[in-house]
Structures are given as structure tokens and as C-alpha cells.
């Protein structure tokens, strides 16, 4: 698998439900970041979690990091139609702040 | 709130032509990046730039590509002789240390 793989590739849920997306990676990281991309638009930085952190919150977002399993999850609570987007995890390799590698992303669709 | 600015937002060019994509990173940032995203595919790293030189580049970043920070504020990506497969969204990003902030991208269409 590649450094940074999200699953599922696509997710459809009802508005108001929680959405969980996962990311797995291969090599040791300095930090892991989640980005959102609306269709055809730019990348919006959501949250960064460092390798010595286990959980982080930002509004309706909750990110966890398990370095022993080399995985992270992004939870969006009480989803809204505006959350419809692609979500990418991106990893910064250990001692390599000058490069982050993106996964293929999860396409999230919130159903009204 | 400071942001990374990219121009133009959309550029159409003929195959074989040179294009320059422009970016104005955030002023106190130290690291600068170019990424690209072919339609429907993942975001791919092209190059990073630190201390006025390339610090890392991917295998995509071949001799057709070059980057410059000509005046301390702009950061440009030049593609010397565009190919059809260069059609993509090109993102510039900058960071002080980590958490790169991305611009809204330039959609390059090579015809």
C-alpha cells in the first residue's frame, strides 16, 4: 500500500449522522494532517496531529492517531450538507518537514 | 487571515508551449511547495523549496519543470514544453514549519 491510504474510498451518510474516515500509512511520521477539498477547488487544512499526540479536536472534527498501528481516523460529528467533499490525509515523514504525501482521499456525500 | 494566492485560476495552453504558474506564498513562511492533481486522482508532490533552493523533488519533476523565487515574494513553476498529460490542477503551498497552507490552485489545460 502507499504512504497514506484512506478508507473507505467513498462514503454516503444521512445529514446529522457521524462520518468516520480512516487513514493508514507505512513509514514513521512526524505529523499527520487532514485536508478537505470541495469538487474542483483548493485544499483546506483541517487539523494537524503530531506523532506524540493521540487525539485532537476542532469543532465537530475529532482526529485520532495510533502510531503503533500506523493509522489515523477523522470523525465528523453531526454532519451537514456542506461537509460533502473529499477528505485527504497527508503525512509528513520523520525529520522531513519539507514534504507531505497525500492519500487518495475519501469522497464523502451527505444526503439530505 | 493570510492566504496563499495563485494566478491565474485557469490557463489554457497549446501543447509545446511554455507556461508559468504564479504563487504568492504567505510572507513569513520558509517552505514552499508545488503539488499537482490530475482530474479525479490524488494530490501529487512535485517539489519543495527552502532557503532559495530545491530541497526535494519527485520523479514527476523532470527537466521540463523549474521553480523560482525571483523577488522574495513570488514563487513560480515553469513548464518548458507542455504535454497533454500536464493538464491538471497545480497547487502552491507554503509553511513556516509544518501545516502547509494551500492556494486555491491553477487549472492548467493543455490542448
mmCIF file of C-alpha atoms in Angstrom:
data_model
loop_
_atom_site.group_PDB
_atom_site.id
_atom_site.type_symbol
_atom_site.label_atom_id
_atom_site.label_comp_id
_atom_site.label_asym_id
_atom_site.label_seq_id
_atom_site.Cartn_x
_atom_site.Cartn_y
_atom_site.Cartn_z
ATOM 1 C CA UNK A 1 0.000 0.000 0.000
ATOM 2 C CA UNK A 2 1.072 3.590 -0.470
ATOM 3 C CA UNK A 3 2.047 6.018 2.239
ATOM 4 C CA UNK A 4 -1.300 7.428 3.279
ATOM 5 C CA UNK A 5 -4.304 5.436 2.182
ATOM 6 C CA UNK A 6 -7.791 6.428 3.185
ATOM 7 C CA UNK A 7 -10.758 4.185 3.531
ATOM 8 C CA UNK A 8 -13.451 3.995 2.577
ATOM 9 C CA UNK A 9 -12.924 5.463 -0.881
ATOM 10 C CA UNK A 10 -16.478 6.778 -0.806
ATOM 11 C CA UNK A 11 -19.000 7.273 1.963
ATOM 12 C CA UNK A 12 -22.630 8.367 1.852
ATOM 13 C CA UNK A 13 -24.477 9.140 5.062
ATOM 14 C CA UNK A 14 -27.602 10.966 6.131
ATOM 15 C CA UNK A 15 -27.344 14.515 7.342
ATOM 16 C CA UNK A 16 -26.950 14.560 11.095
ATOM 17 C CA UNK A 17 -25.102 11.259 11.270
ATOM 18 C CA UNK A 18 -21.436 10.957 12.131
ATOM 19 C CA UNK A 19 -18.876 10.245 9.414
ATOM 20 C CA UNK A 20 -15.699 8.328 10.103
ATOM 21 C CA UNK A 21 -12.815 8.129 7.670
ATOM 22 C CA UNK A 22 -9.610 6.206 8.214
ATOM 23 C CA UNK A 23 -6.073 6.628 7.017
ATOM 24 C CA UNK A 24 -3.226 4.143 7.142
ATOM 25 C CA UNK A 25 0.401 4.818 6.405
ATOM 26 C CA UNK A 26 3.587 2.843 6.076
ATOM 27 C CA UNK A 27 6.606 4.661 7.496
ATOM 28 C CA UNK A 28 7.222 6.656 10.658
ATOM 29 C CA UNK A 29 5.820 10.130 10.555
ATOM 30 C CA UNK A 30 6.431 13.498 12.102
ATOM 31 C CA UNK A 31 2.800 14.510 11.858
ATOM 32 C CA UNK A 32 -0.390 13.705 10.011
ATOM 33 C CA UNK A 33 -2.793 16.221 8.596
ATOM 34 C CA UNK A 34 -6.291 16.111 7.235
ATOM 35 C CA UNK A 35 -7.435 18.288 4.349
ATOM 36 C CA UNK A 36 -10.799 18.865 2.720
ATOM 37 C CA UNK A 37 -11.358 19.549 -0.952
ATOM 38 C CA UNK A 38 -14.646 20.611 -2.430
ATOM 39 C CA UNK A 39 -15.110 19.457 -6.004
ATOM 40 C CA UNK A 40 -12.603 21.145 -8.289
ATOM 41 C CA UNK A 41 -11.491 23.534 -5.594
ATOM 42 C CA UNK A 42 -8.460 24.081 -3.391
ATOM 43 C CA UNK A 43 -7.261 22.147 -0.381
ATOM 44 C CA UNK A 44 -8.387 23.362 3.012
ATOM 45 C CA UNK A 45 -6.281 22.414 6.010
ATOM 46 C CA UNK A 46 -8.473 20.927 8.738
ATOM 47 C CA UNK A 47 -6.267 19.652 11.501
ATOM 48 C CA UNK A 48 -2.728 18.516 12.242
ATOM 49 C CA UNK A 49 -1.855 15.857 14.772
ATOM 50 C CA UNK A 50 1.723 15.256 15.805
ATOM 51 C CA UNK A 51 3.268 11.841 16.289
ATOM 52 C CA UNK A 52 3.294 12.268 20.082
ATOM 53 C CA UNK A 53 -0.414 13.120 20.205
ATOM 54 C CA UNK A 54 -3.249 10.610 20.314
ATOM 55 C CA UNK A 55 -6.333 12.722 19.820
ATOM 56 C CA UNK A 56 -7.238 16.210 18.739
ATOM 57 C CA UNK A 57 -10.486 18.113 18.428
ATOM 58 C CA UNK A 58 -11.521 21.063 16.366
ATOM 59 C CA UNK A 59 -15.191 21.968 16.401
ATOM 60 C CA UNK A 60 -17.105 18.987 15.007
ATOM 61 C CA UNK A 61 -13.879 17.264 13.984
ATOM 62 C CA UNK A 62 -12.101 14.659 16.025
ATOM 63 C CA UNK A 63 -8.854 13.119 14.859
ATOM 64 C CA UNK A 64 -7.101 10.176 16.436
ATOM 65 C CA UNK A 65 -3.655 8.821 15.761
ATOM 66 C CA UNK A 66 -2.366 5.369 16.604
ATOM 67 C CA UNK A 67 1.316 5.234 15.728
ATOM 68 C CA UNK A 68 1.592 1.580 16.724
ATOM 69 C CA UNK A 69 -0.959 0.696 14.055
ATOM 70 C CA UNK A 70 0.166 3.484 11.730
ATOM 71 C CA UNK A 71 -3.362 4.713 11.366
ATOM 72 C CA UNK A 72 -5.496 7.774 11.918
ATOM 73 C CA UNK A 73 -9.189 8.462 11.855
ATOM 74 C CA UNK A 74 -11.201 11.570 11.166
ATOM 75 C CA UNK A 75 -14.633 11.789 12.738
ATOM 76 C CA UNK A 76 -17.091 14.468 11.664
ATOM 77 C CA UNK A 77 -19.981 14.644 14.075
ATOM 78 C CA UNK A 78 -23.499 15.823 13.251
ATOM 79 C CA UNK A 79 -22.747 16.006 9.546
ATOM 80 C CA UNK A 80 -24.164 18.764 7.358
ATOM 81 C CA UNK A 81 -24.718 19.056 3.629
ATOM 82 C CA UNK A 82 -21.770 21.468 3.480
ATOM 83 C CA UNK A 83 -19.472 18.672 4.665
ATOM 84 C CA UNK A 84 -19.851 17.000 1.274
ATOM 85 C CA UNK A 85 -16.297 16.962 -0.080
ATOM 86 C CA UNK A 86 -13.229 14.797 -0.484
ATOM 87 C CA UNK A 87 -11.091 14.323 2.589
ATOM 88 C CA UNK A 88 -7.395 13.571 2.385
ATOM 89 C CA UNK A 89 -4.865 12.556 4.943
ATOM 90 C CA UNK A 90 -1.332 13.778 4.391
ATOM 91 C CA UNK A 91 1.746 12.574 6.207
ATOM 92 C CA UNK A 92 4.986 14.365 6.931
ATOM 93 C CA UNK A 93 7.743 11.828 7.241
ATOM 94 C CA UNK A 94 10.002 11.777 10.242
ATOM 95 C CA UNK A 95 12.575 14.588 10.029
ATOM 96 C CA UNK A 96 11.137 15.669 6.694
ATOM 97 C CA UNK A 97 9.102 18.809 7.221
ATOM 98 C CA UNK A 98 9.670 19.762 3.605
ATOM 99 C CA UNK A 99 7.423 17.155 2.073
ATOM 100 C CA UNK A 100 3.969 15.853 2.791
ATOM 101 C CA UNK A 101 2.407 12.952 0.961
ATOM 102 C CA UNK A 102 -1.289 12.736 0.277
ATOM 103 C CA UNK A 103 -3.511 9.710 0.204
ATOM 104 C CA UNK A 104 -6.133 9.148 -2.466
ATOM 105 C CA UNK A 105 -8.898 10.545 -0.336
ATOM 106 C CA UNK A 106 -12.385 9.634 0.793
ATOM 107 C CA UNK A 107 -15.319 11.138 -1.081
ATOM 108 C CA UNK A 108 -17.948 12.000 1.489
ATOM 109 C CA UNK A 109 -21.507 12.651 0.396
ATOM 110 C CA UNK A 110 -24.041 13.909 2.917
ATOM 111 C CA UNK A 111 -27.578 13.019 1.941
ATOM 112 C CA UNK A 112 -30.348 15.494 2.840
ATOM 113 C CA UNK B 1 -6.229 35.953 7.557
ATOM 114 C CA UNK B 2 -3.151 35.453 5.366
ATOM 115 C CA UNK B 3 -3.562 33.205 2.375
ATOM 116 C CA UNK B 4 -1.572 31.748 -0.485
ATOM 117 C CA UNK B 5 -2.561 33.354 -3.752
ATOM 118 C CA UNK B 6 -2.265 31.666 -7.124
ATOM 119 C CA UNK B 7 -2.668 33.169 -10.559
ATOM 120 C CA UNK B 8 -4.166 32.550 -12.999
ATOM 121 C CA UNK B 9 -7.017 30.413 -11.745
ATOM 122 C CA UNK B 10 -7.318 28.756 -15.134
ATOM 123 C CA UNK B 11 -4.870 28.627 -18.020
ATOM 124 C CA UNK B 12 -5.297 27.035 -21.394
ATOM 125 C CA UNK B 13 -2.178 26.478 -23.450
ATOM 126 C CA UNK B 14 -1.193 24.694 -26.607
ATOM 127 C CA UNK B 15 0.966 21.599 -26.421
ATOM 128 C CA UNK B 16 4.623 22.519 -26.644
ATOM 129 C CA UNK B 17 4.173 25.986 -25.213
ATOM 130 C CA UNK B 18 5.830 27.222 -22.048
ATOM 131 C CA UNK B 19 3.678 28.161 -19.082
ATOM 132 C CA UNK B 20 4.482 29.926 -15.845
ATOM 133 C CA UNK B 21 2.231 29.416 -12.871
ATOM 134 C CA UNK B 22 2.489 32.059 -10.214
ATOM 135 C CA UNK B 23 2.097 31.942 -6.484
ATOM 136 C CA UNK B 24 2.419 34.449 -3.676
ATOM 137 C CA UNK B 25 3.129 32.484 -0.502
ATOM 138 C CA UNK B 26 2.492 33.783 2.981
ATOM 139 C CA UNK B 27 5.147 36.347 3.781
ATOM 140 C CA UNK B 28 6.920 34.861 6.794
ATOM 141 C CA UNK B 29 6.828 31.270 5.556
ATOM 142 C CA UNK B 30 10.036 29.402 4.907
ATOM 143 C CA UNK B 31 8.986 26.330 2.940
ATOM 144 C CA UNK B 32 7.329 26.460 -0.453
ATOM 145 C CA UNK B 33 5.769 23.645 -2.424
ATOM 146 C CA UNK B 34 4.150 22.750 -5.682
ATOM 147 C CA UNK B 35 1.704 19.869 -5.967
ATOM 148 C CA UNK B 36 -0.475 18.769 -8.800
ATOM 149 C CA UNK B 37 -3.732 16.861 -9.061
ATOM 150 C CA UNK B 38 -4.771 15.258 -12.304
ATOM 151 C CA UNK B 39 -8.553 15.234 -12.539
ATOM 152 C CA UNK B 40 -10.007 12.542 -10.321
ATOM 153 C CA UNK B 41 -6.641 11.444 -8.977
ATOM 154 C CA UNK B 42 -4.617 12.014 -5.858
ATOM 155 C CA UNK B 43 -2.642 15.115 -4.994
ATOM 156 C CA UNK B 44 0.967 14.501 -6.018
ATOM 157 C CA UNK B 45 4.050 16.160 -4.627
ATOM 158 C CA UNK B 46 6.196 17.905 -7.218
ATOM 159 C CA UNK B 47 8.809 19.941 -5.422
ATOM 160 C CA UNK B 48 9.693 21.715 -2.217
ATOM 161 C CA UNK B 49 11.837 24.815 -1.909
ATOM 162 C CA UNK B 50 13.673 26.050 1.141
ATOM 163 C CA UNK B 51 16.415 28.577 1.662
ATOM 164 C CA UNK B 52 16.348 29.556 -2.000
ATOM 165 C CA UNK B 53 16.910 26.106 -3.364
ATOM 166 C CA UNK B 54 15.052 22.899 -4.134
ATOM 167 C CA UNK B 55 15.061 20.676 -1.066
ATOM 168 C CA UNK B 56 13.150 17.758 -2.519
ATOM 169 C CA UNK B 57 11.621 16.838 -5.841
ATOM 170 C CA UNK B 58 9.624 13.916 -7.131
ATOM 171 C CA UNK B 59 10.229 11.869 -10.237
ATOM 172 C CA UNK B 60 7.449 13.835 -11.897
ATOM 173 C CA UNK B 61 9.563 16.986 -11.604
ATOM 174 C CA UNK B 62 11.798 16.343 -14.589
ATOM 175 C CA UNK B 63 13.838 18.739 -16.702
ATOM 176 C CA UNK B 64 10.679 20.248 -18.153
ATOM 177 C CA UNK B 65 9.893 21.788 -14.781
ATOM 178 C CA UNK B 66 11.636 24.533 -12.883
ATOM 179 C CA UNK B 67 10.845 26.710 -9.900
ATOM 180 C CA UNK B 68 11.961 30.171 -8.964
ATOM 181 C CA UNK B 69 11.533 32.655 -6.188
ATOM 182 C CA UNK B 70 12.623 35.672 -8.152
ATOM 183 C CA UNK B 71 11.898 38.533 -5.806
ATOM 184 C CA UNK B 72 11.293 37.265 -2.296
ATOM 185 C CA UNK B 73 7.542 37.291 -2.631
ATOM 186 C CA UNK B 74 6.593 35.319 -5.738
ATOM 187 C CA UNK B 75 7.148 31.618 -6.237
ATOM 188 C CA UNK B 76 6.768 30.334 -9.775
ATOM 189 C CA UNK B 77 6.520 26.986 -11.506
ATOM 190 C CA UNK B 78 7.584 26.888 -15.139
ATOM 191 C CA UNK B 79 6.799 24.078 -17.517
ATOM 192 C CA UNK B 80 9.000 24.500 -20.550
ATOM 193 C CA UNK B 81 7.206 22.479 -23.208
ATOM 194 C CA UNK B 82 3.791 21.391 -22.076
ATOM 195 C CA UNK B 83 2.376 17.975 -22.873
ATOM 196 C CA UNK B 84 -1.232 16.875 -22.858
ATOM 197 C CA UNK B 85 -0.583 14.895 -19.689
ATOM 198 C CA UNK B 86 0.465 18.065 -17.874
ATOM 199 C CA UNK B 87 -3.204 19.030 -17.740
ATOM 200 C CA UNK B 88 -4.002 19.155 -14.046
ATOM 201 C CA UNK B 89 -4.733 21.400 -11.114
ATOM 202 C CA UNK B 90 -1.492 22.820 -9.745
ATOM 203 C CA UNK B 91 -1.390 23.806 -6.104
ATOM 204 C CA UNK B 92 1.143 26.028 -4.448
ATOM 205 C CA UNK B 93 1.621 25.792 -0.692
ATOM 206 C CA UNK B 94 3.768 27.402 1.937
ATOM 207 C CA UNK B 95 4.559 26.756 5.558
ATOM 208 C CA UNK B 96 6.599 28.195 8.370
ATOM 209 C CA UNK B 97 7.390 24.766 9.696
ATOM 210 C CA UNK B 98 4.564 22.272 9.177
ATOM 211 C CA UNK B 99 0.861 22.555 8.254
ATOM 212 C CA UNK B 100 1.297 23.852 4.713
ATOM 213 C CA UNK B 101 -1.403 26.243 3.629
ATOM 214 C CA UNK B 102 -2.530 25.725 0.069
ATOM 215 C CA UNK B 103 -3.640 28.136 -2.568
ATOM 216 C CA UNK B 104 -6.842 27.577 -4.482
ATOM 217 C CA UNK B 105 -4.920 26.210 -7.447
ATOM 218 C CA UNK B 106 -4.386 26.890 -11.120
ATOM 219 C CA UNK B 107 -6.220 24.624 -13.503
ATOM 220 C CA UNK B 108 -3.915 24.034 -16.460
ATOM 221 C CA UNK B 109 -5.463 22.685 -19.624
ATOM 222 C CA UNK B 110 -3.103 21.667 -22.409
ATOM 223 C CA UNK B 111 -4.762 21.342 -25.816
#
